[in-house]
Coordinates of C-alpha atoms in Angstrom, one line a residue:
Chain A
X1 CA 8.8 -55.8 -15.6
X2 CA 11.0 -57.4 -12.7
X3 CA 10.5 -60.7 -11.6
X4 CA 9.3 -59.9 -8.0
X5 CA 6.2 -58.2 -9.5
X6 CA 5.2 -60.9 -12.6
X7 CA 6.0 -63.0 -9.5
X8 CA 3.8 -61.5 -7.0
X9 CA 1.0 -60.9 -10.0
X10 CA 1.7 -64.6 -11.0
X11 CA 0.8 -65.1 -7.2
X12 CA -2.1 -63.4 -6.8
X13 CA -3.5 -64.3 -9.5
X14 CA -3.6 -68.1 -8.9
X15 CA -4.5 -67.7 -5.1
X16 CA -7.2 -65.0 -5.3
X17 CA -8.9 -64.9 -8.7
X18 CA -11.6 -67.7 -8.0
X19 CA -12.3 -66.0 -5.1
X20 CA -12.8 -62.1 -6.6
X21 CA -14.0 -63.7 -9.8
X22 CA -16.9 -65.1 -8.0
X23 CA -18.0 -62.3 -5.9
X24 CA -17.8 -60.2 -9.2
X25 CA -20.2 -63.1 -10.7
X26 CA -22.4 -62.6 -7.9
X27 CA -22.6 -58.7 -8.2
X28 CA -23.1 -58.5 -12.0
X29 CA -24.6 -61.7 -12.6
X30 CA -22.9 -61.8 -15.7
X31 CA -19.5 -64.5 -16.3
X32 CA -18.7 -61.7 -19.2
X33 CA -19.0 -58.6 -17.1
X34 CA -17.3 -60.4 -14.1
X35 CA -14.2 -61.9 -16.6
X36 CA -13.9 -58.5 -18.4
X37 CA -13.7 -56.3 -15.0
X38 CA -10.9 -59.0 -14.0
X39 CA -8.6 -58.7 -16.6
X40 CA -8.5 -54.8 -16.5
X41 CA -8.1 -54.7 -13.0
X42 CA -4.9 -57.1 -13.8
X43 CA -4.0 -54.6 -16.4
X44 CA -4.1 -51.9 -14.3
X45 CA -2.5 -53.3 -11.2
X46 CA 0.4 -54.2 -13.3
X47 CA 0.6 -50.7 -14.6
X48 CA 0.1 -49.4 -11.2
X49 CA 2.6 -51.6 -9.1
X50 CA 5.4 -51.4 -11.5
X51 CA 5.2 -47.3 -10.2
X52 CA 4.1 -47.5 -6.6
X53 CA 5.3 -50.7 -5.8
X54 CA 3.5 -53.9 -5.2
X55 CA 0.4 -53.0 -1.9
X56 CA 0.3 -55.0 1.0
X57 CA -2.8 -56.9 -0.1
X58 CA -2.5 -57.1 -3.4
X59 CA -5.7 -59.4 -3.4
X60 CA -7.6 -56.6 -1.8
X61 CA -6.5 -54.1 -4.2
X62 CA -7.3 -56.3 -7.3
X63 CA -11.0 -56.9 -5.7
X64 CA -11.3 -53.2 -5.5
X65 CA -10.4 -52.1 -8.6
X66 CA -12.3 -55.0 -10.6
X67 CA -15.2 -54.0 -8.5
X68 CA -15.1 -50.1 -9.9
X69 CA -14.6 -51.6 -13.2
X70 CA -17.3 -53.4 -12.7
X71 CA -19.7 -50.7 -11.7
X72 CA -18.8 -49.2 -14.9
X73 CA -19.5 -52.1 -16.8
X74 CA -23.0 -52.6 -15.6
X75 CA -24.0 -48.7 -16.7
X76 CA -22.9 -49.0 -19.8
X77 CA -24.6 -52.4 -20.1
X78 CA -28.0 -50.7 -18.8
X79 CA -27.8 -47.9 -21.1
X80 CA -27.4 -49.6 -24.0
X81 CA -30.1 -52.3 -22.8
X82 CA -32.5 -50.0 -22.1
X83 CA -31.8 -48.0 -25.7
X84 CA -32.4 -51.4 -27.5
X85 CA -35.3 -52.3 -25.5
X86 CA -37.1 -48.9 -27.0
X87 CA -35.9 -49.9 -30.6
X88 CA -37.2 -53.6 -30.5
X89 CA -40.4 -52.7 -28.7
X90 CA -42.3 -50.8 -31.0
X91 CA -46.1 -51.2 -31.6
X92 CA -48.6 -52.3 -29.8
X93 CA -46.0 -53.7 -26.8
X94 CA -44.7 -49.7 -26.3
X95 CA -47.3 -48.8 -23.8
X96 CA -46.2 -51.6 -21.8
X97 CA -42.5 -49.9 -21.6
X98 CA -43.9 -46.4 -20.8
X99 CA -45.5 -47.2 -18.1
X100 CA -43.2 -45.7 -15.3
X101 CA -41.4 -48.9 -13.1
X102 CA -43.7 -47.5 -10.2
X103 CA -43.5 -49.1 -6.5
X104 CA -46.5 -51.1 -7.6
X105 CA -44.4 -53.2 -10.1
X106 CA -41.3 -53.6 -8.1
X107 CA -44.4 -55.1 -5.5
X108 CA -45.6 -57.4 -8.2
X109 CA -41.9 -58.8 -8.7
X110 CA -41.5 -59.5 -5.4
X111 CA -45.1 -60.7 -5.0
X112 CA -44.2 -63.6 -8.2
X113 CA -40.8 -64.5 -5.8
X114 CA -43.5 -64.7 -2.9
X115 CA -45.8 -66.6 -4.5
X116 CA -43.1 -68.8 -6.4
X117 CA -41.0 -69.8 -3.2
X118 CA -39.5 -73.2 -3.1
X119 CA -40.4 -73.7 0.5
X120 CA -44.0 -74.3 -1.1
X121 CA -44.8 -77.3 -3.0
X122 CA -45.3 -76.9 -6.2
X123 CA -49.3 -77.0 -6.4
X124 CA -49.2 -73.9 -4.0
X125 CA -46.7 -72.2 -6.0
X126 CA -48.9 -72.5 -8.9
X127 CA -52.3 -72.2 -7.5
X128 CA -50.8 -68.9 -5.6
X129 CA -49.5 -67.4 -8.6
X130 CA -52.8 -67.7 -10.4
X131 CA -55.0 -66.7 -7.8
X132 CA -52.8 -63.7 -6.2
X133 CA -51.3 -62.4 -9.8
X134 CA -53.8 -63.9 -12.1
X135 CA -57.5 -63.1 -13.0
X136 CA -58.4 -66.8 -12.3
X137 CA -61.0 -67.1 -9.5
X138 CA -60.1 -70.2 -7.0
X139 CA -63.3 -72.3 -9.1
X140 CA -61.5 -71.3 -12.0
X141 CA -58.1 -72.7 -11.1
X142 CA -59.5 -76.1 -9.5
X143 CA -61.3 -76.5 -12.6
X144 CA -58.4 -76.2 -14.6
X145 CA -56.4 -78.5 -12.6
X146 CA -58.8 -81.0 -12.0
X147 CA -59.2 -80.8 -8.5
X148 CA -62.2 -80.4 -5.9
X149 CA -62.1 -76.8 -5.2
X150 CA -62.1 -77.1 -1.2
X151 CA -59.1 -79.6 -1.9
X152 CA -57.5 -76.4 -3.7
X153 CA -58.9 -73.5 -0.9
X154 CA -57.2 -75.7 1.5
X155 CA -53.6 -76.0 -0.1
X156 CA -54.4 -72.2 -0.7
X157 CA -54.9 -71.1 2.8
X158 CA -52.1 -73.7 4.1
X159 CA -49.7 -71.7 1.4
X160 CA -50.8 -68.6 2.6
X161 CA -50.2 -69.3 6.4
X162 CA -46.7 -70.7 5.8
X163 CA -46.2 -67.4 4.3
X164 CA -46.9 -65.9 7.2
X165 CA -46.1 -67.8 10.1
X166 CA -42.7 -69.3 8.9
X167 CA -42.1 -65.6 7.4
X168 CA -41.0 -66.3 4.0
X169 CA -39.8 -63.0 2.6
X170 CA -42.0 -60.6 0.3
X171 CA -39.1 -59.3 -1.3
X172 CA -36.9 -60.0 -4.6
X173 CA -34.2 -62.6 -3.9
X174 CA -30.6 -61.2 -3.3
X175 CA -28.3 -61.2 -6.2
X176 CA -26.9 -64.8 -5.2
X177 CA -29.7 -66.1 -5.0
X178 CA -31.8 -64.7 -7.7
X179 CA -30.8 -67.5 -10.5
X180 CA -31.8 -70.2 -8.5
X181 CA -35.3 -68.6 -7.5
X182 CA -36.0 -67.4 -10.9
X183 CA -35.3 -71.0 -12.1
X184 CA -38.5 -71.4 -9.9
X185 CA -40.4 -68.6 -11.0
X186 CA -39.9 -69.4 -14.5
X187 CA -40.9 -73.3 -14.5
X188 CA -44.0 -72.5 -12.3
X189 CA -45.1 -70.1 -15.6
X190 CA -44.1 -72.8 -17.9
X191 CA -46.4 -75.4 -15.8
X192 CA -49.0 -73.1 -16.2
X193 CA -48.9 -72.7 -19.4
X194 CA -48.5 -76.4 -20.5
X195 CA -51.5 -77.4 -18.4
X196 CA -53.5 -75.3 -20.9
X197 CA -51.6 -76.0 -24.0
X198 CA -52.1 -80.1 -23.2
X199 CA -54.6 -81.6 -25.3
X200 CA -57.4 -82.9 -23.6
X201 CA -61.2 -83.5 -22.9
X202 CA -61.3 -80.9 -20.3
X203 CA -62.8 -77.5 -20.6
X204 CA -61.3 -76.0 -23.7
X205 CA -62.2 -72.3 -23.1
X206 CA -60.7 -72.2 -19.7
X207 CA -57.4 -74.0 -20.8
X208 CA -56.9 -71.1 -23.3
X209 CA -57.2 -68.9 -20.3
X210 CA -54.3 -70.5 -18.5
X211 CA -52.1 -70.5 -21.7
X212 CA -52.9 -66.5 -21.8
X213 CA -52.4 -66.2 -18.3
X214 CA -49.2 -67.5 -18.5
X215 CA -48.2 -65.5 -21.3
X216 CA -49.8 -62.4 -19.0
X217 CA -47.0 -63.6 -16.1
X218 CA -43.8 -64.1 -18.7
X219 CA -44.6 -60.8 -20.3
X220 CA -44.6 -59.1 -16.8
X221 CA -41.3 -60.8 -16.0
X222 CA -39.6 -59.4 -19.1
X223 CA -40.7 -56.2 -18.4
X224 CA -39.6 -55.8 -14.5
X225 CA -36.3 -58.1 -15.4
X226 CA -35.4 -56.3 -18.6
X227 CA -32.0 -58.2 -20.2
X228 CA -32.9 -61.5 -18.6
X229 CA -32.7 -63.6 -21.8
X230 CA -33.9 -66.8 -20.2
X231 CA -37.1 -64.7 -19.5
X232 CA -37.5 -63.6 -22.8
X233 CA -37.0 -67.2 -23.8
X234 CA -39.6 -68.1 -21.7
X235 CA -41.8 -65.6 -23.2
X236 CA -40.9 -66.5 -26.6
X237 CA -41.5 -70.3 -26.1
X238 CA -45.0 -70.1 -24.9
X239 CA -45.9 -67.5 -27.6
X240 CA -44.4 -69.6 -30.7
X241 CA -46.4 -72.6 -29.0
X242 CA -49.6 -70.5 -28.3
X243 CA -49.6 -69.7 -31.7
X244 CA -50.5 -72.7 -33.5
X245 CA -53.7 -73.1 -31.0
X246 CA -56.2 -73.1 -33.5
X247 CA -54.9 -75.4 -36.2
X248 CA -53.5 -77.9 -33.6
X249 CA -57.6 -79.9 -32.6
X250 CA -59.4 -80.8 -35.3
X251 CA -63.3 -79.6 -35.1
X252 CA -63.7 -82.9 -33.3
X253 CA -60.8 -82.5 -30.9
X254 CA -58.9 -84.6 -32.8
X255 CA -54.9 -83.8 -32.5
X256 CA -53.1 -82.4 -35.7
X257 CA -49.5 -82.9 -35.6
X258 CA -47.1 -79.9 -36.6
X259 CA -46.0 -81.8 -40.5
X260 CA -50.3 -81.9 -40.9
X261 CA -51.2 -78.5 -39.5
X262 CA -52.9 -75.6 -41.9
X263 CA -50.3 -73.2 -41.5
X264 CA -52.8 -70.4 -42.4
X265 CA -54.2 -71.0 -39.3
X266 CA -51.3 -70.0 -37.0
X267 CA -51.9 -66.5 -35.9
X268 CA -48.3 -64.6 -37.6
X269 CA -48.3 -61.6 -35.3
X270 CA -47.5 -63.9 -32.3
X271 CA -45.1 -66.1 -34.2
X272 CA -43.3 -62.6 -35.1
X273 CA -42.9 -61.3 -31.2
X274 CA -41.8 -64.5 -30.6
X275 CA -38.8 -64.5 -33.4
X276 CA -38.1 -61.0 -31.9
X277 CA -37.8 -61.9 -28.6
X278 CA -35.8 -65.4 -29.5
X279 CA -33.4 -63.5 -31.7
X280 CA -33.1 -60.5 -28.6
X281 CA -32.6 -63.2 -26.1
X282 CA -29.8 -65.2 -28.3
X283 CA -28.0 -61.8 -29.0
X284 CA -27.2 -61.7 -24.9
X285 CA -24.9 -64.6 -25.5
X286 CA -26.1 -66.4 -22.5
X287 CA -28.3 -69.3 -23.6
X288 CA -30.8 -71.6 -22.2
X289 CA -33.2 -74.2 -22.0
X290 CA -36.4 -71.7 -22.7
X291 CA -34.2 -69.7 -24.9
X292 CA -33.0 -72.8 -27.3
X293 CA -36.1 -74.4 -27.0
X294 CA -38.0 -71.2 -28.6
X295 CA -35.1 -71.0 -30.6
X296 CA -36.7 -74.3 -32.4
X297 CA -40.0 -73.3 -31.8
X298 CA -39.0 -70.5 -34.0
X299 CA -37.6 -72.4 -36.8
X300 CA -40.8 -74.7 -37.4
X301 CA -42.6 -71.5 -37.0
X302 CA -40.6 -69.7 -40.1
X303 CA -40.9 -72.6 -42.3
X304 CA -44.0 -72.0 -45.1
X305 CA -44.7 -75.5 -45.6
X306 CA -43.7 -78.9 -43.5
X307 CA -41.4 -79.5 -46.1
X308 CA -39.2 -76.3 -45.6
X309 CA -38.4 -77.0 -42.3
X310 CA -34.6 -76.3 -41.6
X311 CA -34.1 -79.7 -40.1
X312 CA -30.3 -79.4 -39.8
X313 CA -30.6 -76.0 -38.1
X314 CA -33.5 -77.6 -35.5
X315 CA -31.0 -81.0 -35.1
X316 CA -27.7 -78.1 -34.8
X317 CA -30.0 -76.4 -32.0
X318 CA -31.0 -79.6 -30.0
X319 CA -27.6 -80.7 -29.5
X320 CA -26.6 -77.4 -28.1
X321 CA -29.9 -78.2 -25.5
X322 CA -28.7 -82.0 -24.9
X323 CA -25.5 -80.1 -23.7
X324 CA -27.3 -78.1 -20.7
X325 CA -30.3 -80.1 -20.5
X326 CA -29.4 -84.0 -20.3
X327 CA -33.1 -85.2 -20.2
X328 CA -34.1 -88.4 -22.7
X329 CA -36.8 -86.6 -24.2
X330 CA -34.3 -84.1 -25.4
X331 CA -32.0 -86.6 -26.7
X332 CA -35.1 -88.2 -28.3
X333 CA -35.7 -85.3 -30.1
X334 CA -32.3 -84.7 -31.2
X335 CA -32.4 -88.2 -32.8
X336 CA -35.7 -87.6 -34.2
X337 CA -34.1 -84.0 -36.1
X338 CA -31.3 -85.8 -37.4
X339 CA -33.4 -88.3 -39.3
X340 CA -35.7 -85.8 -40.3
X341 CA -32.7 -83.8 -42.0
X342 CA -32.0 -86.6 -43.9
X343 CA -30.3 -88.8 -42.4
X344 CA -33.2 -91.4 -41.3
X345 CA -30.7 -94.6 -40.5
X346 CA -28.3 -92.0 -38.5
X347 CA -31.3 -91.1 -36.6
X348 CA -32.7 -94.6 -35.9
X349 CA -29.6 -96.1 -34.8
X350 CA -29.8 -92.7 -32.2
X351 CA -32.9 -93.7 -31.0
X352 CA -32.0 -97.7 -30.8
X353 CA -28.9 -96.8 -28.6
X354 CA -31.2 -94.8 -26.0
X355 CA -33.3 -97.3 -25.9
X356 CA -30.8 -100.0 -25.0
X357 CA -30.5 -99.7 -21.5
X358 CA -34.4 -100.4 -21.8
X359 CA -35.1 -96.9 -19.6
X360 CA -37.3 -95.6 -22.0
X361 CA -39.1 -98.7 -22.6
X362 CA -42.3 -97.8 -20.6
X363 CA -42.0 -94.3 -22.4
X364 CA -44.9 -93.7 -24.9
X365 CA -43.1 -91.1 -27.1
X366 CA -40.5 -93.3 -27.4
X367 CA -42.1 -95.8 -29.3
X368 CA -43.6 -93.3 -31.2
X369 CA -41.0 -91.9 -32.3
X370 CA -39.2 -94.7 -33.5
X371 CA -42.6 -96.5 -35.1
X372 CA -42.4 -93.1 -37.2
X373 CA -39.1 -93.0 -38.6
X374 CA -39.6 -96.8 -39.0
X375 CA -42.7 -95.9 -41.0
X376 CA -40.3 -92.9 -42.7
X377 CA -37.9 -95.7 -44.0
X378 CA -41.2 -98.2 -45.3
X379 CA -40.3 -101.0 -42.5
X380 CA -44.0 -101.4 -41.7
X381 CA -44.0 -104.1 -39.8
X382 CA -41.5 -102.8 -37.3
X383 CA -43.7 -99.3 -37.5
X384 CA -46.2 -101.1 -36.4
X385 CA -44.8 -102.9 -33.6
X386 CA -43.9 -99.7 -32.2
X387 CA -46.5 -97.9 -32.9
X388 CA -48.4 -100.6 -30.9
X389 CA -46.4 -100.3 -27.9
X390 CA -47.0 -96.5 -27.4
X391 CA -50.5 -97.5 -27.7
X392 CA -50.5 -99.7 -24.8
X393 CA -48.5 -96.6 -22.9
X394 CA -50.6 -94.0 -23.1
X395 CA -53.0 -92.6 -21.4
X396 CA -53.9 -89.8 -22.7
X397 CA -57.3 -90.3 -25.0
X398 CA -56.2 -88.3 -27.8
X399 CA -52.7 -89.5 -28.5
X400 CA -54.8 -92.8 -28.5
X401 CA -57.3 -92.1 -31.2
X402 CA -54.1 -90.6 -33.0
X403 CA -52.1 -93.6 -32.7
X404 CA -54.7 -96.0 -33.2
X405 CA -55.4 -93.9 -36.8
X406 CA -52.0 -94.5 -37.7
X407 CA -52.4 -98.3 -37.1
X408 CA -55.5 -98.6 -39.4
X409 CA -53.6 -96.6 -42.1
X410 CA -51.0 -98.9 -41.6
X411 CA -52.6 -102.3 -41.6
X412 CA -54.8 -101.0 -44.4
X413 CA -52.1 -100.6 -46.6
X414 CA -50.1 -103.8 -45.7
X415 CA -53.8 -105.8 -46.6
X416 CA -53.4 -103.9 -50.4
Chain B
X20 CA -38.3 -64.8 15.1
X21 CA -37.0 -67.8 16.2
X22 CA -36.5 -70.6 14.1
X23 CA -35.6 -73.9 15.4
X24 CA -33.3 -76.1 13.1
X25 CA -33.9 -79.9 13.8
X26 CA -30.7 -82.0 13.0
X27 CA -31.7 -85.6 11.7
X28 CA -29.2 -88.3 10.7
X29 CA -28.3 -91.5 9.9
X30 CA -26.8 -93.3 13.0
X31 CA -23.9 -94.4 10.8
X32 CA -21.6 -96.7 13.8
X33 CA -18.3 -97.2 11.7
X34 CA -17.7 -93.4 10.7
X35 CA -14.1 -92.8 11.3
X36 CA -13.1 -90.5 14.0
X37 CA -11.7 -87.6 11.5
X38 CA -15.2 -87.8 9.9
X39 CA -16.8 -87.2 13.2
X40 CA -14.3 -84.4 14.1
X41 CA -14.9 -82.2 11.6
X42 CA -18.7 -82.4 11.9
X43 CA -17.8 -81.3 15.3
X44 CA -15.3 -78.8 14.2
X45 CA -17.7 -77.3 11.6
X46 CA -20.4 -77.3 14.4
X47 CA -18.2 -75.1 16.3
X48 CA -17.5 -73.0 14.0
X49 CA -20.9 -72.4 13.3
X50 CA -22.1 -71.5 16.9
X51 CA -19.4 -68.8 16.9
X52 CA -20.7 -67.4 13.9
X53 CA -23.9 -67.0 14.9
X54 CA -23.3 -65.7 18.4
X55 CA -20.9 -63.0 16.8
X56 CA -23.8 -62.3 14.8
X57 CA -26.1 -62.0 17.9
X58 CA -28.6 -64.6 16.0
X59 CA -27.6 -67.5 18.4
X60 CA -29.9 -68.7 21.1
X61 CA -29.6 -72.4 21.8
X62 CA -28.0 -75.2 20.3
X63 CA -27.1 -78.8 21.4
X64 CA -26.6 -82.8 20.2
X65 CA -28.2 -85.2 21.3
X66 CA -27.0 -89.2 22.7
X67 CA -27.9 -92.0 19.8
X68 CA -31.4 -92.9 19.3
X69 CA -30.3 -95.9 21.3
X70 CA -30.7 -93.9 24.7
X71 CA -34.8 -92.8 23.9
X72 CA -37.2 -93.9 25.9
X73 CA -40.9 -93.1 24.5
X74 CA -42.9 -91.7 27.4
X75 CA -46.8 -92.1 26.4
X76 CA -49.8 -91.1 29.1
X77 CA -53.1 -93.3 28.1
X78 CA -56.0 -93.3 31.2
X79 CA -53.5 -92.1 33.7
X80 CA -51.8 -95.0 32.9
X81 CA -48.1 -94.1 31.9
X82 CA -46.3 -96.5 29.2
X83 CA -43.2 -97.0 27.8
X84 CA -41.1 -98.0 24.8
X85 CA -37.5 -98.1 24.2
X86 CA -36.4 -96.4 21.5
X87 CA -37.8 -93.1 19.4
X88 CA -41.2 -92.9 18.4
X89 CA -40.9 -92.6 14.8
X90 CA -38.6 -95.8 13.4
X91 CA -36.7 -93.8 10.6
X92 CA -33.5 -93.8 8.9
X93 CA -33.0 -90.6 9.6
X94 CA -32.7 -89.9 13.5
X95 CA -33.3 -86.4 15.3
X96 CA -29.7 -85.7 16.6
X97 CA -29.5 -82.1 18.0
X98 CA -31.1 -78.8 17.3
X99 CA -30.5 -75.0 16.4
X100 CA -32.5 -72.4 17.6
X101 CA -31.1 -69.3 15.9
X102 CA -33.1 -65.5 15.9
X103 CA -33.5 -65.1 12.0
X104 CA -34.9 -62.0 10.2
X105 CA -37.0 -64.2 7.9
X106 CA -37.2 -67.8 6.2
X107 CA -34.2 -66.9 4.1
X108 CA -32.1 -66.4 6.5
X109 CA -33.2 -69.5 8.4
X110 CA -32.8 -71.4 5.3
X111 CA -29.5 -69.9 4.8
X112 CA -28.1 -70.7 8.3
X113 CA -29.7 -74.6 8.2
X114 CA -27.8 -75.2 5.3
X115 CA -24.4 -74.6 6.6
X116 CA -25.3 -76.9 9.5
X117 CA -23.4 -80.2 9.3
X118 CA -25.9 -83.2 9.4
X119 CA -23.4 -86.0 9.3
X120 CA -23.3 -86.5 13.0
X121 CA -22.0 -89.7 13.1
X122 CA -21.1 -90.0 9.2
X123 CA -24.2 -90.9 7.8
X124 CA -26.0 -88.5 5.2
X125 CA -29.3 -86.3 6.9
X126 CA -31.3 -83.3 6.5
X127 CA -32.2 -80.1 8.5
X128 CA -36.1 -79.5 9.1
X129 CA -36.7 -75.7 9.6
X130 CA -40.0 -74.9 11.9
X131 CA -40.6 -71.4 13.5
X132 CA -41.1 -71.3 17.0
X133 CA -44.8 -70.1 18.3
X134 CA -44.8 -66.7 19.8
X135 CA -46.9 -67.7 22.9
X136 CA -48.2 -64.2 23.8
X137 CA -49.1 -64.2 20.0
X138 CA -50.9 -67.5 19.5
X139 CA -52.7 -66.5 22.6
X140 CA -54.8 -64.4 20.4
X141 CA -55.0 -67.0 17.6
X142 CA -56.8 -69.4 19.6

């Protein structure tokens, strides 16, 4: 090769790549796809230039040819995508895949982007994607969400006419865009589904509802969005949760944590879509929030007895979370995973450095947390402490009568 | 339709003068975008907060104030109005708008204009 051309390839190569790189980003959505097209294309404009001579944009001719690469790419990623997609969805899901991708569905897509549109707040988001996608009546919703159901009608209609009259788009955003909106789309679902998984004194027939409604919505996203992993992360998460339902509330609506739970009781055939979907998602290399956190989800859920519990593998996965998703709950957890694997000091002196810049000192889990691991290591006066403070913290009436059961065990045995 | 893209910002008085020229630059910029794009209908800044005077009709009694209505942070300082396919594209446009008029941070509000023949009908 003569110096002229490493020179001029040198050249381009430092000026343009960012540039073609991220337009090829934005077309495949995909840093793999996008990185692989861009290094043949080099290939081949090296092969090609030492022959014909270096072109007068060299850029543009770099662009183009990692652009036909890319095309390539993408059918070759759809056609095996679409071939796994048959393999892994056998049974009772199938039907779901047969159904022909009609105009109706691509509708339905575009309606969730609609409905999910960060120009609305968040309330409409969520009260528009039940009542326009969901089977929830407007009575249904505001009684779900604790709120007067004119109060609701009203945000409704206001939603509705913003819609209209500052035209937000019925359509499915534009590749650049897409992420982002999705982002939207998904934590809308996830709101959903949380407001029915929470543990409360409200109406406990229509929170399963939500938590199947939302299940409903993620399903319908993986299917019109096949090879989005976060989706089927998403998917997996709230299936992996939802499956515990019944051995989570006592007969008296007490709360059973996860180490107490009859594990009899979780329903297995959920717990098993769910491990599929995690270990489909994971396979796409691309992880996530939803995805890792089903990932977890997914160990506690293969575990046969509290005991089993692959700690170190749940700890492994949290720190791979605490690197895209720096929240102190995540952190918390992290610390809490550590100890549990063993290493209870390791995971205490975790927890005591988060808590030193005294943020999470009006945070209820945060005390809980530590008063168990205290309790873990026998320090029961310090347990109690803590587990004193969450008290004071919380609001919610069955974390109470949880927290205020661990106190009388704990004060009971100190008396002994 | 017509959106129109309401510029607030903060009335920062010591920005230096490259700050303020390339706001201005990047405003110009922008206008020629848009009018090669034939979305461009109207666009202008307007003099500090400092020049407002408040103009308020109560029993055909006319009264002023010096100053804007609303005392904010954040001060209207010019305006867009650009022919946009849908929100998106309004969205789109309004966020390459520079808002630092005078140096200060600030924020572009996004309102569709009211077909008059239209809201005739709507009452």
């Amino acid at each position: 090769m003569t110096g002229d051309l490493r020179a001029a390839i040198e050249r381009v190569f430092r000026e343009e790549s960012g540039r073609i790189l991220a337009g090829l980003i934005r077309r495949s959505r995909s840093f793999d796809l996008a990185e692989e097209a861009m290094q043949d294309a080099l290939a081949a404009a090296l092969q090609a230039w030492e022959a014909g001579g270096i072109p007068e944009n060299p850029g543009a001719w770099i662009t183009a040819a990692a652009n036909r690469k890319l095309i390539d790419y993408v059918r070759r990623e759809k056609t095996r995508q679409s071939h796994e997609e048959q393999l892994l969805y056998e049974g009772p899901q199938c039907a779901v895949f047969d159904e022909e991708m009609s105009a109706e569905e691509d509708d339905r897509l575009r309606l969730i982007f609609t409905c999910c549109h960060p120009a609305l707040n968040q309330e409409a988001q969520i009260g528009l994607t039940l009542r326009t996608l969901g089977g929830l009546t407007t009575a249904e919703i505001a009684r779900a969400f604790l709120v007067p159901e004119t109060t609701l009608a009203q945000r409704l209609v206001r939603a509705q006419r913003k819609i209209q009259q500052a035209r937000i788009p019925y359509q499915v955003p534009p590749p650049e865009q897409l992420a982002e909106r999705l982002s939207s789309v998904q934590a809308v679902l996830y709101l959903i589904f949380n407001e029915g998984y929470t543990v409360s004194t409200g109406d406990s027939l229509l929170r399963k509802e939500l938590c199947a409604e939302a299940i409903r919505l993620a399903r319908i996203l993986v299917v019109l969005m096949p090879g989005n992993p976060e989706n089927m992360g998403l998917l997996a998460l709230m299936l992996l949760h939802d499956s515990r339902r019944d051995a989570r509330c006592a007969p008296d609506g007490e709360l059973i944590l996860l180490e107490e739970q009859d594990r009899s009781r979780w329903h297995h055939h959920q717990i098993a879509e769910g491990i599929r979907l995690v270990q489909r998602a994971l396979g796409r290399r691309s992880p996530g929030s939803y995805q890792l956190q089903a990932a977890i989800a997914a160990v506690h859920a293969e575990a046969q007895t509290a005991a089993d519990t692959d700690w170190k593998q749940i700890a492994a996965l949290y720190s791979v979370l605490a690197a895209i998703e720096t929240s102190p709950i995540v952190y918390l957890n992290q610390a809490v995973a550590i100890a549990m694997s063993g290493e209870l000091q390791q995971g205490l002196d975790l927890i005591d450095r988060l808590g030193a810049n005294r943020d999470l000192d009006s945070y209820h889990l945060y005390h809980a947390a530590r008063a168990d691991l205290l309790r873990r290591m026998g320090r029961a006066r310090d347990a109690l402490e803590s587990y004193r403070s969450a008290l004071r913290l919380t609001t919610n009436k069955i974390e109470q009568r949880y927290l205020c059961r661990r106190i009388a065990d704990m004060q009971g045995n100190q008396v002994r | 339709m017509r959106y129109m893209m309401l510029i607030y910002s903060q009335e920062d008085e010591k920005a230096p003068t490259e700050a303020v020229a390339e706001v201005a630059e990047a405003h110009r910029q922008l206008m020629t975008e848009t009018r090669l794009r034939g979305v461009f209908r109207a666009a202008d800044p307007l003099q500090r907060s400092s020049t407002a005077t408040t103009v308020r009709s109560e029993n055909g009694k006319v009264l002023l104030t010096d100053g804007p209505y609303a005392e904010t942070k954040e001060q209207l300082a010019g305006y867009y109005i650009l022919e946009c396919r849908d929100l998106d594209e309004a969205i789109a446009w309004a966020a390459r708008i520079p808002t630092a008029c005078l140096g200060g941070s600030g924020c572009v509000e996004v309102r569709p204009l009211r077909d008059m023949a239209e809201s005739m009908h709507d009452g």
